[in-house]
C-alpha positions as a printed Julia matrix, in Angstrom:
230×3 Matrix{Float64}:
 -4.85  -103.83  26.08
 -3.3   -107.06  24.77
 -2.3   -109.84  27.12
  1.42  -110.05  27.89
  3.49  -113.15  27.23
  3.01  -114.39  30.8
 -0.75  -113.65  30.69
 -0.63  -110.38  32.61
 -3.34  -108.12  31.22
 -1.72  -104.77  31.92
  1.68  -103.35  30.97
  1.84  -101.73  34.42
  1.2   -104.97  36.3
  3.9   -106.44  38.53
  4.22  -110.2   38.87
  3.27  -111.8   42.21
  5.69  -110.82  44.99
  6.94  -113.21  47.63
  9.53  -113.08  50.38
 10.78  -114.85  53.48
 13.35  -113.75  56.04
 15.7   -115.3   58.59
 16.12  -118.51  56.61
 19.9   -119.06  56.7
 21.32  -120.15  60.05
 24.94  -119.17  59.4
 24.19  -115.58  58.39
 23.41  -112.61  60.63
 20.53  -111.78  58.31
 18.94  -113.39  55.27
 16.02  -112.96  52.91
 14.55  -114.47  49.78
 12.73  -112.19  47.34
 10.85  -113.03  44.16
  9.14  -111.29  41.26
  7.2   -114.22  39.81
  9.81  -116.75  38.63
 12.73  -114.4   39.27
 14.18  -115.24  42.67
 17.23  -114.26  44.73
 18.54  -115.42  48.1
 20.5   -112.82  50.08
 22.7   -113.32  53.12
 24.28  -110.61  55.26
 27.17  -111.14  57.66
 28.48  -108.4   59.9
 29.63  -106.19  61.28
 32.68  -108.43  61.58
 36.46  -108.22  61.47
 37.92  -106.67  58.34
 41.38  -107.09  56.83
 43.82  -104.21  57.26
 43.86  -103.75  53.49
 40.11  -103.06  53.37
 39.74  -101.32  56.72
 38.18   -97.84  56.82
 38.89   -95.75  59.91
 35.57   -93.92  60.05
 33.05   -96.39  58.63
 32.33  -100.01  57.8
 33.5   -101.58  54.54
 30.58  -102.87  52.45
 31.32  -105.84  50.22
 28.83  -107.33  47.74
 29.18  -110.71  46.04
 26.76  -111.85  43.31
 26.6   -115.53  42.42
 24.82  -116.64  39.24
 22.27  -119.45  39.2
 24.77  -121.66  37.38
 28.5   -121.49  36.67
 30.91  -118.79  37.76
 30.46  -115.03  38.06
 31.02  -113.22  34.77
 31.04  -109.57  33.69
 27.3   -109.1   34.31
 27.59  -110.29  37.9
 30.65  -108.09  38.52
 28.77  -105.07  37.18
 25.81  -105.93  39.4
 28.11  -106.17  42.41
 29.43  -102.67  41.75
 25.91  -101.28  41.21
 24.57  -102.83  44.4
 27.55  -101.71  46.47
 27.3    -98.09  45.34
 23.54   -98.19  45.94
 23.74   -99.49  49.51
 26.93   -97.82  50.79
 25.11   -94.47  51.32
 22.04   -96.21  52.8
 23.75   -98.28  55.51
 24.73   -96.19  58.54
 28.26   -97.52  58.3
 29.69   -94.66  60.36
 28.24   -96.4   63.42
 30.44   -99.45  62.7
 33.95   -98.22  61.8
 36.76  -100.67  61.06
 34.37  -103.55  60.37
 33.13  -105.49  57.35
 29.56  -105.98  56.16
 29.41  -108.78  53.61
 26.36  -109.12  51.37
 26.01  -112.23  49.2
 23.32  -112.37  46.5
 22.62  -115.85  45.15
 20.56  -115.65  41.98
 18.24  -118.65  42.05
 16.48  -117.82  38.78
 16.69  -114.8   36.47
 13.46  -114.3   34.56
 13.82  -110.53  34.28
 14.01  -107.72  36.89
 16.81  -109.52  38.74
 18.58  -106.29  39.75
 15.37  -105.02  41.34
 14.88  -108.36  43.08
 18.42  -108.14  44.48
 17.88  -104.61  45.81
 14.63  -105.58  47.53
 16.17  -108.76  48.9
 19.23  -106.95  50.28
 17.03  -104.37  52.01
 15.12  -107.13  53.81
 18.28  -109.08  54.68
 19.92  -105.97  56.17
 16.85  -105.4   58.33
 16.9   -109.05  59.36
 20.54  -108.61  60.42
 19.57  -105.61  62.54
 21.87  -103.26  60.62
 20.85   -99.58  60.71
 19.76   -97.91  57.46
 18.65   -94.4   56.59
 15.51   -95.75  54.92
 14.0    -98.88  53.37
 14.8    -98.84  49.63
 12.61  -100.53  47.04
 13.08  -101.13  43.33
 11.18  -101.77  40.09
 12.34  -102.43  36.52
 10.63  -101.49  33.25
 11.49  -101.79  29.55
 10.53  -100.21  26.22
  9.03  -102.52  23.6
 11.05  -102.36  20.38
  8.08  -102.64  18.02
  5.41  -100.56  19.75
  7.37   -98.25  22.1
  5.04   -99.41  24.87
  6.58   -99.4   28.34
  6.21  -102.64  30.27
  6.75  -102.86  34.02
  8.57  -105.83  35.56
  9.49  -107.49  32.22
 10.23  -111.2   31.93
 13.33  -112.49  30.15
 11.21  -113.36  27.11
  9.78  -109.85  26.99
 13.26  -108.35  27.29
 14.26  -110.06  24.03
 11.92  -107.65  22.21
 12.85  -104.42  23.96
 15.11  -101.55  22.96
 16.0   -100.49  26.5
 15.67  -101.59  30.11
 15.54   -99.3   33.14
 15.86  -100.12  36.84
 15.02   -97.53  39.48
 15.34   -97.67  43.26
 13.64   -95.17  45.56
 14.2    -94.33  49.21
 10.64   -95.05  50.31
 10.03   -91.79  52.17
  6.34   -90.97  52.38
  6.57   -87.29  51.45
  8.59   -87.25  48.23
 10.62   -90.39  47.43
 14.05   -89.73  45.95
 15.94   -91.81  43.39
 18.7    -93.96  44.87
 19.52   -95.77  41.64
 18.89   -95.2   37.96
 20.35   -97.97  35.82
 19.58   -97.94  32.09
 20.68  -100.26  29.3
 20.05   -99.88  25.55
 18.99   -97.02  23.29
 16.26   -94.62  24.38
 15.16   -91.01  24.13
 14.97   -88.54  27.0
 11.18   -88.72  26.77
 11.24   -92.51  27.07
 13.58   -92.33  30.06
 11.3    -90.01  32.01
  8.23   -92.02  31.04
  9.96   -95.11  32.44
 10.86   -93.22  35.6
  7.26   -92.14  36.11
  5.87   -95.65  35.63
  8.42   -97.18  38.0
  7.7    -94.41  40.5
  4.03   -95.42  40.45
  4.7    -99.16  40.54
  7.21   -99.03  43.4
  4.41   -98.15  45.82
  3.21  -101.76  45.62
  6.72  -103.1   46.27
  7.34  -100.69  49.14
  4.02  -101.6   50.72
  4.79  -105.3   50.35
  8.22  -104.89  51.99
  6.76  -102.98  54.92
  4.01  -105.54  55.48
  6.61  -108.33  55.35
  8.78  -106.58  57.95
  5.81  -105.93  60.25
  4.64  -109.53  59.89
  8.1   -110.79  60.89
  8.18  -108.48  63.92
  4.75  -109.67  65.01
  5.79  -113.33  64.74
  8.94  -112.69  66.77
  6.91  -110.85  69.43
  4.44  -113.73  69.69
  7.26  -116.25  70.01
  8.85  -114.24  72.82
  5.58  -114.08  74.76
  4.4   -117.65  74.35
């Protein structure tokens, strides 16, 4: 198999993953998540007071703000805000926190492809860091279809995306028995066969991301335990 533009040898290979949590003092929870050069910083505040206009009697209001690496938020960021909000509203146990606000801010530090997946993974970790209850720990992977060869590449870079006909981001609930789709976001032109092939590859690849998230959470818990018992 030919080497990819960033020297990965396999179309199924994910770039190196990295994360850190509890890094912003003024937030209730925070996390940084990276796929290679793609990096996002997420802060979570809440539950906190909500305006009467946005108040919900039986659950918390979830608000998502996406800030680009440079300049002001444009259409892409607004679309991402909507996608992230509708993804996480059913995951957060907001019924336990009625008449409150949970504010999630995603600061894109660098977008080198798979930024929506990076945001989903970062939000999941930041919510855990804030101690907010969730039904499960979601995880996400992106893939794309090469325009010339129809090959499917997992975790594409921005340069690779320039030569693709479609891009697909999936998020799964991380249950061990049979993970379910939480998000399916597709852009471009593609056949039904290509869509399901992308789903299957992302389904396989997300195991690595899910495992990484769980190890990161356990590592944080262990550090906190050691600090408490020093």
